[in-house]
CSV table of C-alpha atoms in Angstrom, one decimal:
chain,number,residue,atom,x,y,z
A,18,MET,CA,-36.8,15.0,-9.8
A,19,ASN,CA,-40.2,14.5,-11.3
A,20,ASP,CA,-39.9,10.8,-10.7
A,21,VAL,CA,-39.5,11.2,-6.9
A,22,LYS,CA,-42.5,9.8,-5.0
A,23,THR,CA,-44.1,12.0,-2.4
A,24,VAL,CA,-45.4,10.8,0.9
A,25,HIS,CA,-47.5,13.0,3.2
A,26,VAL,CA,-47.3,12.4,7.0
A,27,ILE,CA,-50.3,13.8,8.9
A,28,GLY,CA,-49.3,14.5,12.5
A,29,ALA,CA,-46.0,15.9,13.8
A,30,GLY,CA,-45.6,14.0,17.0
A,31,PRO,CA,-42.8,11.5,17.7
A,32,ALA,CA,-44.4,8.7,15.5
A,33,GLY,CA,-45.0,11.0,12.6
A,34,LEU,CA,-41.6,12.7,12.7
A,35,MET,CA,-39.8,9.3,13.0
A,36,ALA,CA,-41.8,8.1,9.9
A,37,ALA,CA,-40.8,11.4,8.1
A,38,GLU,CA,-37.1,10.9,8.9
A,39,ARG,CA,-37.0,7.3,7.6
A,40,LEU,CA,-39.0,8.2,4.5
A,41,ALA,CA,-36.7,11.1,3.6
A,42,GLN,CA,-33.6,8.9,4.2
A,43,ALA,CA,-35.1,6.4,1.7
A,44,GLY,CA,-35.0,9.2,-0.9
A,45,LEU,CA,-38.7,10.1,-0.9
A,46,GLY,CA,-40.2,13.5,-0.9
A,47,VAL,CA,-41.8,14.1,2.5
A,48,VAL,CA,-44.4,16.7,3.6
A,49,VAL,CA,-45.5,16.7,7.3
A,50,HIS,CA,-48.9,18.3,8.2
A,51,GLU,CA,-49.5,19.5,11.7
A,52,ALA,CA,-52.9,21.0,12.7
A,53,MET,CA,-51.4,22.9,15.7
A,54,PRO,CA,-49.3,26.1,15.3
A,55,SER,CA,-46.2,24.1,16.3
A,56,VAL,CA,-45.0,20.5,16.2
A,57,ALA,CA,-44.7,17.8,18.9
A,58,ARG,CA,-46.5,19.7,21.6
A,59,LYS,CA,-47.3,16.5,23.6
A,60,PHE,CA,-43.7,15.4,23.3
A,61,LEU,CA,-42.5,18.7,24.7
A,62,MET,CA,-45.1,18.5,27.5
A,63,ALA,CA,-43.9,15.0,28.4
A,64,GLY,CA,-40.3,16.2,28.6
A,65,ARG,CA,-41.0,18.9,31.1
A,66,GLY,CA,-40.2,16.7,34.0
A,67,GLY,CA,-37.4,14.8,32.3
A,68,LEU,CA,-37.9,13.2,28.9
A,69,ASN,CA,-38.2,9.4,29.5
A,70,LEU,CA,-37.1,8.0,26.1
A,71,THR,CA,-37.2,4.3,26.8
A,72,HIS,CA,-36.4,1.7,29.4
A,73,SER,CA,-33.5,-0.7,30.0
A,74,GLU,CA,-35.6,-3.6,30.9
A,75,GLY,CA,-35.0,-6.9,29.1
A,76,LEU,CA,-36.9,-7.6,25.9
A,77,GLU,CA,-39.3,-10.2,27.4
A,78,GLY,CA,-40.3,-8.0,30.3
A,79,PHE,CA,-40.4,-5.0,28.0
A,80,VAL,CA,-42.8,-6.6,25.5
A,81,GLY,CA,-45.0,-7.8,28.4
A,82,ARG,CA,-45.8,-4.2,29.3
A,83,TYR,CA,-48.0,-3.9,26.2
A,84,GLY,CA,-50.5,-6.6,27.3
A,85,ALA,CA,-52.6,-8.0,24.5
A,86,ALA,CA,-50.7,-5.9,21.9
A,87,GLY,CA,-47.4,-7.4,23.0
A,88,GLY,CA,-47.0,-9.6,19.9
A,89,ALA,CA,-47.5,-6.7,17.5
A,90,VAL,CA,-45.2,-4.3,19.4
A,91,ALA,CA,-42.5,-7.0,19.6
A,92,ALA,CA,-42.4,-6.9,15.8
A,93,TRP,CA,-42.1,-3.1,15.9
A,94,LEU,CA,-39.2,-3.3,18.3
A,95,GLU,CA,-37.3,-5.4,15.9
A,96,ARG,CA,-37.2,-2.4,13.6
A,97,LEU,CA,-36.5,0.2,16.3
A,98,SER,CA,-35.4,-1.3,19.6
A,99,PRO,CA,-34.5,0.5,22.8
A,100,THR,CA,-30.8,0.2,21.8
A,101,HIS,CA,-31.6,1.7,18.4
A,102,LEU,CA,-33.5,4.6,20.0
A,103,ILE,CA,-30.7,5.4,22.4
A,104,GLY,CA,-28.2,5.4,19.5
A,105,TRP,CA,-30.6,7.6,17.4
A,106,ALA,CA,-30.8,10.2,20.2
A,107,GLU,CA,-27.0,10.2,20.7
A,108,GLY,CA,-26.6,10.6,17.0
A,109,LEU,CA,-28.5,13.9,17.4
A,110,GLY,CA,-25.9,15.0,20.0
A,111,GLN,CA,-28.1,14.1,23.0
A,112,ALA,CA,-26.2,11.9,25.4
A,113,THR,CA,-28.3,9.6,27.5
A,114,PHE,CA,-28.1,7.9,30.9
A,115,THR,CA,-30.0,5.2,32.7
A,116,GLY,CA,-31.6,6.1,36.0
A,117,SER,CA,-31.8,3.8,39.1
A,118,SER,CA,-35.3,2.8,38.0
A,119,GLY,CA,-34.0,1.5,34.7
A,120,ARG,CA,-35.5,4.4,32.8
A,121,VAL,CA,-33.4,6.1,30.0
A,122,PHE,CA,-33.2,9.9,29.7
A,123,PRO,CA,-31.3,12.4,27.7
A,124,ARG,CA,-28.7,14.1,29.9
A,125,ALA,CA,-30.3,17.4,29.2
A,126,MET,CA,-33.5,16.1,30.9
A,127,LYS,CA,-35.6,18.0,28.4
A,128,ALA,CA,-37.3,17.4,25.2
A,129,SER,CA,-36.6,20.7,23.6
A,130,PRO,CA,-32.9,20.3,22.7
A,131,LEU,CA,-33.6,16.9,21.2
A,132,LEU,CA,-36.5,18.2,19.2
A,133,ARG,CA,-34.5,21.2,17.9
A,134,ALA,CA,-31.7,18.8,16.7
A,135,TRP,CA,-34.3,16.5,15.2
A,136,LEU,CA,-36.0,19.2,13.3
A,137,GLY,CA,-32.7,20.4,12.0
A,138,ARG,CA,-31.9,16.9,10.7
A,139,LEU,CA,-35.3,16.7,9.0
A,140,ASN,CA,-34.8,20.1,7.4
A,141,GLY,CA,-31.4,18.9,6.1
A,142,LEU,CA,-33.1,15.9,4.6
A,143,GLY,CA,-35.5,18.2,2.7
A,144,VAL,CA,-38.6,17.4,4.8
A,145,GLU,CA,-41.3,20.1,4.5
A,146,VAL,CA,-43.2,20.8,7.7
A,147,ARG,CA,-46.6,22.6,7.4
A,148,THR,CA,-48.1,23.8,10.6
A,149,ARG,CA,-51.8,24.9,10.9
A,150,SER,CA,-52.5,22.3,8.2
A,151,ARG,CA,-55.5,20.2,9.4
A,152,TRP,CA,-56.7,17.2,7.4
A,153,VAL,CA,-60.4,17.5,7.0
A,154,GLY,CA,-61.2,14.6,4.7
A,155,ARG,CA,-60.8,13.0,1.2
A,156,ARG,CA,-62.5,14.1,-2.0
A,157,ASP,CA,-62.2,12.1,-5.3
A,158,GLY,CA,-59.2,10.2,-3.9
A,159,ALA,CA,-57.4,13.4,-3.0
A,160,TRP,CA,-56.5,14.6,0.6
A,161,VAL,CA,-58.1,17.9,1.7
A,162,PHE,CA,-56.4,20.2,4.2
A,163,ALA,CA,-57.7,23.3,5.9
A,164,THR,CA,-55.0,26.0,6.2
A,165,PRO,CA,-54.9,29.7,7.1
A,166,GLU,CA,-54.7,30.4,3.3
A,167,GLY,CA,-57.7,28.3,2.6
A,168,GLU,CA,-58.4,24.8,1.4
A,169,ARG,CA,-55.5,22.8,0.0
A,170,VAL,CA,-55.9,19.6,-2.0
A,171,GLU,CA,-53.0,17.1,-2.3
A,172,ARG,CA,-52.5,13.9,-4.2
A,173,PRO,CA,-49.5,12.2,-2.6
A,174,ASP,CA,-48.3,8.7,-3.6
A,175,ALA,CA,-48.8,7.4,0.0
A,176,VAL,CA,-49.9,8.8,3.3
A,177,VAL,CA,-48.8,8.1,6.9
A,178,LEU,CA,-51.4,8.9,9.6
A,179,ALA,CA,-49.9,9.7,13.0
A,180,MET,CA,-52.5,12.0,14.6
A,181,GLY,CA,-52.4,10.5,18.1
A,182,GLY,CA,-55.1,9.0,20.3
A,183,ALA,CA,-57.6,11.1,22.3
A,184,SER,CA,-55.7,12.1,25.5
A,185,TRP,CA,-54.6,15.6,26.3
A,186,PRO,CA,-56.8,17.0,23.4
A,187,ARG,CA,-55.8,20.6,24.0
A,188,LEU,CA,-52.3,19.6,22.7
A,189,GLY,CA,-53.8,18.4,19.4
A,190,SER,CA,-54.8,14.7,19.6
A,191,ASP,CA,-58.5,14.7,19.9
A,192,GLY,CA,-59.4,11.5,18.1
A,193,ALA,CA,-61.7,13.3,15.6
A,194,TRP,CA,-60.0,11.4,12.8
A,195,ALA,CA,-61.8,8.2,13.9
A,196,ALA,CA,-65.0,9.2,12.0
A,197,MET,CA,-63.0,10.0,8.8
A,198,LEU,CA,-61.5,6.6,8.0
A,199,GLU,CA,-63.3,4.6,5.4
A,200,GLY,CA,-64.2,1.0,6.3
A,201,VAL,CA,-61.8,0.9,9.2
A,202,GLU,CA,-62.8,-0.6,12.6
A,203,VAL,CA,-61.8,1.7,15.5
A,204,ALA,CA,-62.0,0.6,19.1
A,205,PRO,CA,-63.5,3.3,21.4
A,206,PHE,CA,-61.0,5.5,23.1
A,207,ARG,CA,-60.5,5.0,26.9
A,208,PRO,CA,-58.2,6.8,29.3
A,209,SER,CA,-54.9,5.2,30.1
A,210,ASN,CA,-52.1,6.2,32.5
A,211,VAL,CA,-54.7,8.2,34.4
A,212,GLY,CA,-55.8,9.0,38.0
A,213,PHE,CA,-58.7,7.5,39.9
A,214,ASP,CA,-61.4,8.8,42.1
A,215,VAL,CA,-61.4,8.1,45.8
A,216,ALA,CA,-64.1,9.3,48.2
A,217,TRP,CA,-61.8,11.1,50.6
A,218,SER,CA,-63.1,12.9,53.7
A,219,GLU,CA,-63.1,16.7,53.3
A,220,VAL,CA,-60.5,16.9,56.1
A,221,PHE,CA,-58.1,14.5,54.4
A,222,ALA,CA,-58.5,16.0,51.0
A,223,GLU,CA,-57.9,19.5,52.3
A,224,ARG,CA,-54.8,18.5,54.3
A,225,PHE,CA,-53.1,16.1,52.0
A,226,ALA,CA,-54.0,16.9,48.3
A,227,GLY,CA,-50.9,17.5,46.4
A,228,GLN,CA,-48.6,15.5,48.7
A,229,PRO,CA,-46.8,12.3,47.6
A,230,LEU,CA,-46.9,8.8,49.0
A,231,LYS,CA,-43.4,7.3,48.6
A,232,PRO,CA,-42.1,4.8,48.5
A,233,VAL,CA,-45.1,2.5,48.2
A,234,ALA,CA,-46.0,-0.8,46.6
A,235,MET,CA,-49.4,-1.0,45.0
A,236,THR,CA,-51.2,-4.3,44.2
A,237,HIS,CA,-54.3,-5.0,42.1
A,238,GLU,CA,-55.4,-8.5,41.0
A,239,GLY,CA,-52.1,-10.1,41.7
A,240,GLN,CA,-49.9,-7.5,40.0
A,241,THR,CA,-47.6,-5.4,42.3
A,242,VAL,CA,-45.8,-2.2,41.3
A,243,ARG,CA,-43.3,-0.3,43.5
A,244,GLY,CA,-42.9,3.5,43.0
A,245,GLU,CA,-44.6,6.7,44.0
A,246,ALA,CA,-48.1,8.1,44.0
A,247,MET,CA,-49.7,11.5,44.4
A,248,LEU,CA,-52.7,12.3,46.6
A,249,THR,CA,-55.2,14.6,44.9
A,250,ARG,CA,-58.4,16.2,45.9
A,251,TYR,CA,-60.3,13.8,43.6
A,252,GLY,CA,-58.3,10.7,44.5
A,253,ILE,CA,-54.9,9.3,43.6
A,254,GLU,CA,-52.5,9.4,40.6
A,255,GLY,CA,-48.8,8.9,39.8
A,256,GLY,CA,-46.4,6.4,38.3
A,257,ALA,CA,-47.3,3.4,40.5
A,258,VAL,CA,-51.0,4.0,39.8
A,259,TYR,CA,-50.4,4.5,36.1
A,260,ALA,CA,-48.6,1.1,35.8
A,261,LEU,CA,-51.8,-0.6,37.1
A,262,SER,CA,-54.3,1.8,35.4
A,263,ALA,CA,-55.4,-0.6,32.6
A,264,GLY,CA,-56.5,-3.3,35.0
A,265,LEU,CA,-58.0,-0.8,37.5
A,266,ARG,CA,-60.0,0.9,34.7
A,267,ASP,CA,-61.3,-2.3,33.3
A,268,ALA,CA,-62.4,-3.4,36.8
A,269,ILE,CA,-64.2,-0.1,37.4
A,270,GLU,CA,-65.9,-0.4,34.0
A,271,ARG,CA,-66.9,-4.0,34.8
A,272,ASP,CA,-67.8,-3.8,38.6
A,273,GLY,CA,-68.3,-0.1,39.3
A,274,SER,CA,-65.3,0.1,41.6
A,275,ALA,CA,-61.9,-1.4,42.2
A,276,VAL,CA,-59.8,-2.2,45.2
A,277,LEU,CA,-56.2,-1.0,45.2
A,278,THR,CA,-54.0,-2.4,48.0
A,279,VAL,CA,-51.2,-0.1,49.2
A,280,ASP,CA,-48.1,-1.2,51.1
A,281,LEU,CA,-46.9,1.9,53.0
A,282,ARG,CA,-43.6,0.3,54.0
A,283,PRO,CA,-42.6,-1.9,51.2
A,284,ASP,CA,-39.0,-2.0,52.4
A,285,LEU,CA,-39.9,-3.8,55.6
A,286,SER,CA,-41.4,-7.2,56.2
A,287,VAL,CA,-44.5,-7.5,58.4
A,288,GLU,CA,-42.4,-9.1,61.1
A,289,ALA,CA,-39.7,-6.3,61.0
A,290,LEU,CA,-42.4,-3.6,61.1
A,291,ALA,CA,-44.3,-5.3,63.9
A,292,GLY,CA,-41.0,-5.4,65.9
A,293,ARG,CA,-40.6,-1.7,65.6
A,294,LEU,CA,-44.3,-1.0,66.5
A,295,ALA,CA,-43.9,-3.2,69.6
A,296,LYS,CA,-41.9,-0.5,71.4
A,297,PRO,CA,-43.8,1.5,74.0
A,298,ARG,CA,-45.5,4.6,72.6
A,299,GLY,CA,-44.7,6.6,75.8
A,300,LYS,CA,-46.1,10.2,75.6
A,301,ASP,CA,-46.1,10.4,71.9
A,302,SER,CA,-49.3,11.0,70.1
A,303,VAL,CA,-50.4,8.1,67.8
A,304,THR,CA,-49.4,10.2,64.8
A,305,ASN,CA,-45.9,10.9,66.1
A,306,TRP,CA,-45.5,7.3,67.2
A,307,LEU,CA,-46.4,6.0,63.7
A,308,ARG,CA,-44.0,8.5,62.2
A,309,LYS,CA,-41.1,7.6,64.6
A,310,ALA,CA,-41.6,3.9,65.1
A,311,GLY,CA,-43.4,3.0,61.9
A,312,GLY,CA,-41.4,5.3,59.7
A,313,LEU,CA,-44.5,6.7,58.1
A,314,SER,CA,-44.8,10.1,56.4
A,315,ALA,CA,-47.6,12.5,57.4
A,316,PRO,CA,-49.6,11.6,54.2
A,317,ALA,CA,-49.1,7.9,54.9
A,318,VAL,CA,-50.4,8.3,58.5
A,319,GLY,CA,-53.3,10.3,57.2
A,320,LEU,CA,-54.1,7.6,54.6
A,321,LEU,CA,-53.9,4.9,57.3
A,322,ARG,CA,-56.3,6.8,59.5
A,323,GLU,CA,-58.6,7.6,56.6
A,324,ILE,CA,-59.7,4.0,56.4
A,325,PRO,CA,-63.0,3.5,58.4
A,326,GLY,CA,-62.7,2.0,61.8
A,327,GLU,CA,-60.2,2.1,64.6
A,328,LEU,CA,-56.5,1.3,64.1
A,329,PRO,CA,-55.9,-2.4,65.0
A,330,ALA,CA,-54.7,-3.1,68.5
A,331,GLY,CA,-51.4,-5.0,68.7
A,332,SER,CA,-48.3,-4.5,66.7
A,333,ASP,CA,-48.8,-7.5,64.5
A,334,LYS,CA,-52.3,-6.5,63.3
A,335,LEU,CA,-51.2,-2.9,62.9
A,336,ALA,CA,-48.2,-3.9,60.8
A,337,LYS,CA,-50.4,-5.9,58.6
A,338,ARG,CA,-52.7,-3.0,58.1
A,339,ILE,CA,-49.9,-0.6,57.2
A,340,LYS,CA,-48.6,-3.1,54.6
A,341,ALA,CA,-52.1,-3.6,53.1
A,342,VAL,CA,-54.2,-0.5,53.1
A,343,ARG,CA,-57.2,-1.2,50.9
A,344,LEU,CA,-58.4,1.8,48.9
A,345,THR,CA,-61.7,1.7,47.0
A,346,LEU,CA,-61.5,3.5,43.7
A,347,THR,CA,-64.9,4.7,42.5
A,348,GLY,CA,-64.1,6.2,39.1
A,349,VAL,CA,-61.6,7.0,36.4
A,350,GLN,CA,-60.5,10.5,35.4
A,351,GLY,CA,-61.4,11.3,31.8
A,352,LEU,CA,-59.4,11.5,28.6
A,353,ALA,CA,-58.7,15.2,29.1
A,354,ARG,CA,-56.6,14.3,32.2
A,355,ALA,CA,-55.1,11.1,30.9
A,356,ILE,CA,-51.5,10.8,29.8
A,357,SER,CA,-52.4,8.4,27.0
A,358,SER,CA,-55.4,6.5,25.7
A,359,ALA,CA,-56.3,3.0,24.9
A,360,GLY,CA,-58.4,2.3,21.8
A,361,GLY,CA,-57.9,3.4,18.2
A,362,VAL,CA,-57.4,1.5,14.9
A,363,LYS,CA,-57.7,-2.2,15.7
A,364,LEU,CA,-54.5,-4.1,15.0
A,365,ASP,CA,-56.2,-6.5,12.7
A,366,GLN,CA,-57.1,-3.6,10.4
A,367,VAL,CA,-53.5,-3.1,9.3
A,368,ASP,CA,-50.9,-5.4,7.7
A,369,GLU,CA,-47.4,-6.0,9.0
A,370,GLY,CA,-46.2,-2.7,7.5
A,371,LEU,CA,-49.1,-0.9,9.3
A,372,MET,CA,-51.0,-0.2,6.0
A,373,LEU,CA,-54.8,-0.1,6.4
A,374,LYS,CA,-56.2,-3.1,4.6
A,375,ALA,CA,-59.3,-1.1,3.6
A,376,MET,CA,-57.2,1.9,2.3
A,377,PRO,CA,-54.2,0.8,0.3
A,378,GLY,CA,-51.4,3.3,0.4
A,379,VAL,CA,-52.5,4.7,3.8
A,380,PHE,CA,-50.4,3.7,6.8
A,381,VAL,CA,-51.0,4.3,10.5
A,382,ALA,CA,-48.5,4.9,13.4
A,383,GLY,CA,-48.4,5.8,17.0
A,384,GLU,CA,-51.3,6.1,19.4
A,385,MET,CA,-53.8,6.0,16.6
A,386,LEU,CA,-53.4,2.3,16.9
A,387,ASP,CA,-55.1,0.2,19.6
A,388,TRP,CA,-52.4,-0.5,22.1
A,389,GLU,CA,-51.5,0.9,25.5
A,390,ALA,CA,-48.5,0.8,27.9
A,391,PRO,CA,-47.5,2.3,31.3
A,392,THR,CA,-45.3,5.3,31.5
A,393,GLY,CA,-41.6,4.7,32.0
A,394,GLY,CA,-40.4,4.9,28.4
A,395,TYR,CA,-42.7,2.3,27.0
A,396,LEU,CA,-45.1,4.8,25.4
A,397,LEU,CA,-42.5,6.8,23.5
A,398,GLN,CA,-40.5,3.7,22.4
A,399,ALA,CA,-43.5,2.0,20.9
A,400,SER,CA,-44.8,5.2,19.2
A,401,MET,CA,-41.5,5.9,17.5
A,402,ALA,CA,-41.0,2.2,16.6
A,403,SER,CA,-44.4,2.1,14.9
A,404,GLY,CA,-43.4,5.2,13.0
A,405,ALA,CA,-40.3,3.4,11.7
A,406,VAL,CA,-42.4,0.4,10.8
A,407,ALA,CA,-45.0,2.5,8.9
A,408,ALA,CA,-42.2,4.3,7.0
A,409,ASP,CA,-40.6,1.0,6.0
A,410,GLY,CA,-44.0,-0.3,4.9
A,411,VAL,CA,-44.4,2.7,2.7
A,412,VAL,CA,-41.0,2.1,1.0
A,413,ARG,CA,-41.8,-1.5,0.3
A,414,TRP,CA,-45.3,-0.7,-1.0
A,415,LEU,CA,-44.1,2.0,-3.3
A,416,ALA,CA,-41.3,-0.3,-4.6
A,417,ALA,CA,-43.7,-3.1,-5.2
A,418,ARG,CA,-45.9,-0.8,-7.4
């Protein structure tokens, strides 16, 4: 037993726990440190509305969701693909299904049953999980942790860092680790999968904040996404917005604002909608007429009328307006309200096994790395796949030594 190598995993989110599982299965001694009082808080929060494990999209389209980091993520997915992840969940007794949108969920539609089964497996593999154990730095090559019992100094054979990015800091990932890595380039953190500011009128904000726009199609710089959005007092958020958030954020950082084009009737062509709007309005108010003839919800009508100027005369022009409402986004919500973050350890700072080139024996996984993706299963898939890659990298590195 004295010859068993020990690996410490810092961070008990999906990436860290996946790394811990693979390391333990390889016969290594594994200790997981979590600064919070309980593990996987962000994972549990994400699962409140139905845990989106992965997506059924084809590999080419799937990899394309990661933008500039697509090449790196493609290599991760070779180690833990969507098919592998589904099989892993079902191996924990959590049957899955694919929704109409192509997203894959556990049938329980919650994260908690999956997490309980996962922690049970880790316990059976001998993984030790230490909560309230916060990494505070290194001293003479050792790793120092602050715990309720006082300072604890560890000298593991290898370390996997999986402390998350900088979004939702109240759940544990605050990005403070960025200043603690030695000789490692870290890209500044920026909000991703986040809402945007719109200068609503007070009347519109008061009446429609908290109401959905669905279904809609949203377009920015040639990219169109169909889905849903949510009107908020500060502006707009939701799945369709999140899918475009990287480009919208970059445009606002560059130009000070961004234009988001919203199609309020994506299921109808301009011609078909114009035909419906050509019918006489009769005694209906404009709002009722738009609701009946145009098929618009009250929030959609409100949004249409929020745009400065009179509604266009003539059914053709009005149909074109309904299918191309231009919203000016004036700002980005911060990291505290973002679902995920861009930035982190630059990908050229790690080798193919995700070991830091400047810190041999130290590996990085999950949102600590500089990549981003929209919601829809892409975030969790890449996080867990990177955990698998880091674990495999540890095994190879220890074997080579």
